[in-house]
mmCIF file of C-alpha atoms in Angstrom:
data_model
loop_
_atom_site.group_PDB
_atom_site.id
_atom_site.type_symbol
_atom_site.label_atom_id
_atom_site.label_comp_id
_atom_site.label_asym_id
_atom_site.label_seq_id
_atom_site.Cartn_x
_atom_site.Cartn_y
_atom_site.Cartn_z
ATOM 1 C CA UNK A 256 0.000 0.000 0.000
ATOM 2 C CA UNK A 257 1.068 3.604 -0.402
ATOM 3 C CA UNK A 258 3.314 5.100 2.210
ATOM 4 C CA UNK A 259 1.460 7.405 4.584
ATOM 5 C CA UNK A 260 2.833 10.859 3.955
ATOM 6 C CA UNK A 261 0.481 13.459 2.581
ATOM 7 C CA UNK A 262 -2.831 13.461 0.743
ATOM 8 C CA UNK A 263 -1.324 15.898 -1.749
ATOM 9 C CA UNK A 264 -1.464 14.658 -5.312
ATOM 10 C CA UNK A 265 0.504 17.427 -6.977
ATOM 11 C CA UNK A 266 2.414 14.812 -8.964
ATOM 12 C CA UNK A 267 -0.613 12.628 -9.740
ATOM 13 C CA UNK A 268 -1.446 12.447 -13.452
ATOM 14 C CA UNK A 269 -5.186 12.756 -12.832
ATOM 15 C CA UNK A 270 -7.621 15.443 -11.785
ATOM 16 C CA UNK A 271 -9.040 15.789 -8.253
ATOM 17 C CA UNK A 272 -12.443 14.408 -9.280
ATOM 18 C CA UNK A 273 -10.901 11.097 -10.285
ATOM 19 C CA UNK A 274 -9.141 10.795 -6.960
ATOM 20 C CA UNK A 275 -12.321 11.706 -5.095
ATOM 21 C CA UNK A 276 -14.211 8.873 -6.797
ATOM 22 C CA UNK A 277 -11.419 6.372 -6.160
ATOM 23 C CA UNK A 278 -10.891 7.316 -2.528
ATOM 24 C CA UNK A 279 -14.586 6.680 -1.912
ATOM 25 C CA UNK A 280 -14.031 3.036 -2.856
ATOM 26 C CA UNK A 281 -10.725 2.473 -1.073
ATOM 27 C CA UNK A 282 -11.801 1.718 2.491
ATOM 28 C CA UNK A 283 -8.304 0.622 3.559
ATOM 29 C CA UNK A 284 -6.578 3.788 2.325
ATOM 30 C CA UNK A 285 -6.458 6.457 4.998
ATOM 31 C CA UNK A 286 -6.989 10.114 4.084
ATOM 32 C CA UNK A 287 -3.293 10.704 4.826
ATOM 33 C CA UNK A 288 -2.085 7.972 2.436
ATOM 34 C CA UNK A 289 -0.877 9.124 -0.959
ATOM 35 C CA UNK A 290 -2.789 7.581 -3.836
ATOM 36 C CA UNK A 291 0.061 6.766 -6.215
ATOM 37 C CA UNK A 292 -0.339 5.679 -9.834
ATOM 38 C CA UNK A 293 0.902 2.191 -8.884
ATOM 39 C CA UNK A 294 -1.200 1.727 -5.723
ATOM 40 C CA UNK A 295 -2.830 -1.711 -5.824
ATOM 41 C CA UNK A 296 -6.547 -0.940 -5.725
ATOM 42 C CA UNK A 297 -7.552 -4.324 -4.315
ATOM 43 C CA UNK A 298 -4.974 -4.044 -1.521
ATOM 44 C CA UNK A 299 -6.338 -0.569 -0.758
ATOM 45 C CA UNK A 300 -9.824 -2.037 -0.310
ATOM 46 C CA UNK A 301 -11.505 -2.104 -3.714
ATOM 47 C CA UNK A 302 -13.645 -5.215 -4.041
ATOM 48 C CA UNK A 303 -16.036 -6.319 -6.784
ATOM 49 C CA UNK A 304 -18.949 -4.240 -5.507
ATOM 50 C CA UNK A 305 -16.897 -1.069 -5.105
ATOM 51 C CA UNK A 306 -15.398 -1.663 -8.565
ATOM 52 C CA UNK A 307 -18.890 -1.586 -10.090
ATOM 53 C CA UNK A 308 -19.800 1.500 -8.062
ATOM 54 C CA UNK A 309 -16.570 3.221 -9.112
ATOM 55 C CA UNK A 310 -17.187 2.349 -12.744
ATOM 56 C CA UNK A 311 -20.664 3.890 -12.628
ATOM 57 C CA UNK A 312 -19.442 7.001 -10.824
ATOM 58 C CA UNK A 313 -16.628 7.536 -13.325
ATOM 59 C CA UNK A 314 -19.015 7.085 -16.254
ATOM 60 C CA UNK A 315 -21.397 9.657 -14.759
ATOM 61 C CA UNK A 316 -18.710 12.150 -13.785
ATOM 62 C CA UNK A 317 -16.844 12.049 -17.090
ATOM 63 C CA UNK A 318 -19.791 11.295 -19.408
ATOM 64 C CA UNK A 319 -18.166 8.197 -20.895
ATOM 65 C CA UNK A 320 -19.107 4.542 -21.223
ATOM 66 C CA UNK A 321 -16.533 1.844 -20.542
ATOM 67 C CA UNK A 322 -16.749 -0.776 -23.300
ATOM 68 C CA UNK A 323 -16.884 -4.426 -22.279
ATOM 69 C CA UNK A 324 -13.305 -5.029 -23.403
ATOM 70 C CA UNK A 325 -12.090 -2.398 -20.899
ATOM 71 C CA UNK A 326 -13.751 -4.148 -17.966
ATOM 72 C CA UNK A 327 -10.724 -6.173 -16.960
ATOM 73 C CA UNK A 328 -8.684 -6.767 -13.861
ATOM 74 C CA UNK A 329 -5.809 -4.982 -15.568
ATOM 75 C CA UNK A 330 -7.879 -1.798 -16.052
ATOM 76 C CA UNK A 331 -8.880 -1.764 -12.387
ATOM 77 C CA UNK A 332 -5.506 -2.872 -10.987
ATOM 78 C CA UNK A 333 -4.077 0.564 -10.196
ATOM 79 C CA UNK A 334 -5.151 4.209 -10.364
ATOM 80 C CA UNK A 335 -2.656 4.688 -13.189
ATOM 81 C CA UNK A 336 -4.104 1.936 -15.361
ATOM 82 C CA UNK A 337 -7.671 3.089 -14.704
ATOM 83 C CA UNK A 338 -6.789 6.723 -15.455
ATOM 84 C CA UNK A 339 -5.127 5.668 -18.728
ATOM 85 C CA UNK A 340 -8.270 3.885 -19.927
ATOM 86 C CA UNK A 341 -10.514 6.721 -18.737
ATOM 87 C CA UNK A 342 -8.317 9.299 -20.491
ATOM 88 C CA UNK A 343 -8.526 7.340 -23.742
ATOM 89 C CA UNK A 344 -12.319 7.177 -23.467
ATOM 90 C CA UNK A 345 -12.523 10.912 -22.786
ATOM 91 C CA UNK A 346 -10.355 11.651 -25.827
ATOM 92 C CA UNK A 347 -12.762 9.663 -28.021
ATOM 93 C CA UNK A 348 -15.804 11.628 -26.832
#
């Protein structure tokens, strides 16, 4: 899990809304833990139900639809991999 330091994400490649959605699903990540691009989402508390909830929240927030082929364990493995897929979907809109 991420090293507890600061909740600052100045170096994170994503916007604050993305982090807000993710943090809502990561019950094992404290508010003081940094959400790094390589944080393991399942280790941080994301389970199958919170994955579905996160997916729906991201689709609503960013007005995108994740295609079936993007619904993989690899997509939802880390914030970085999820942000990459989301960014690609946003660019296509």
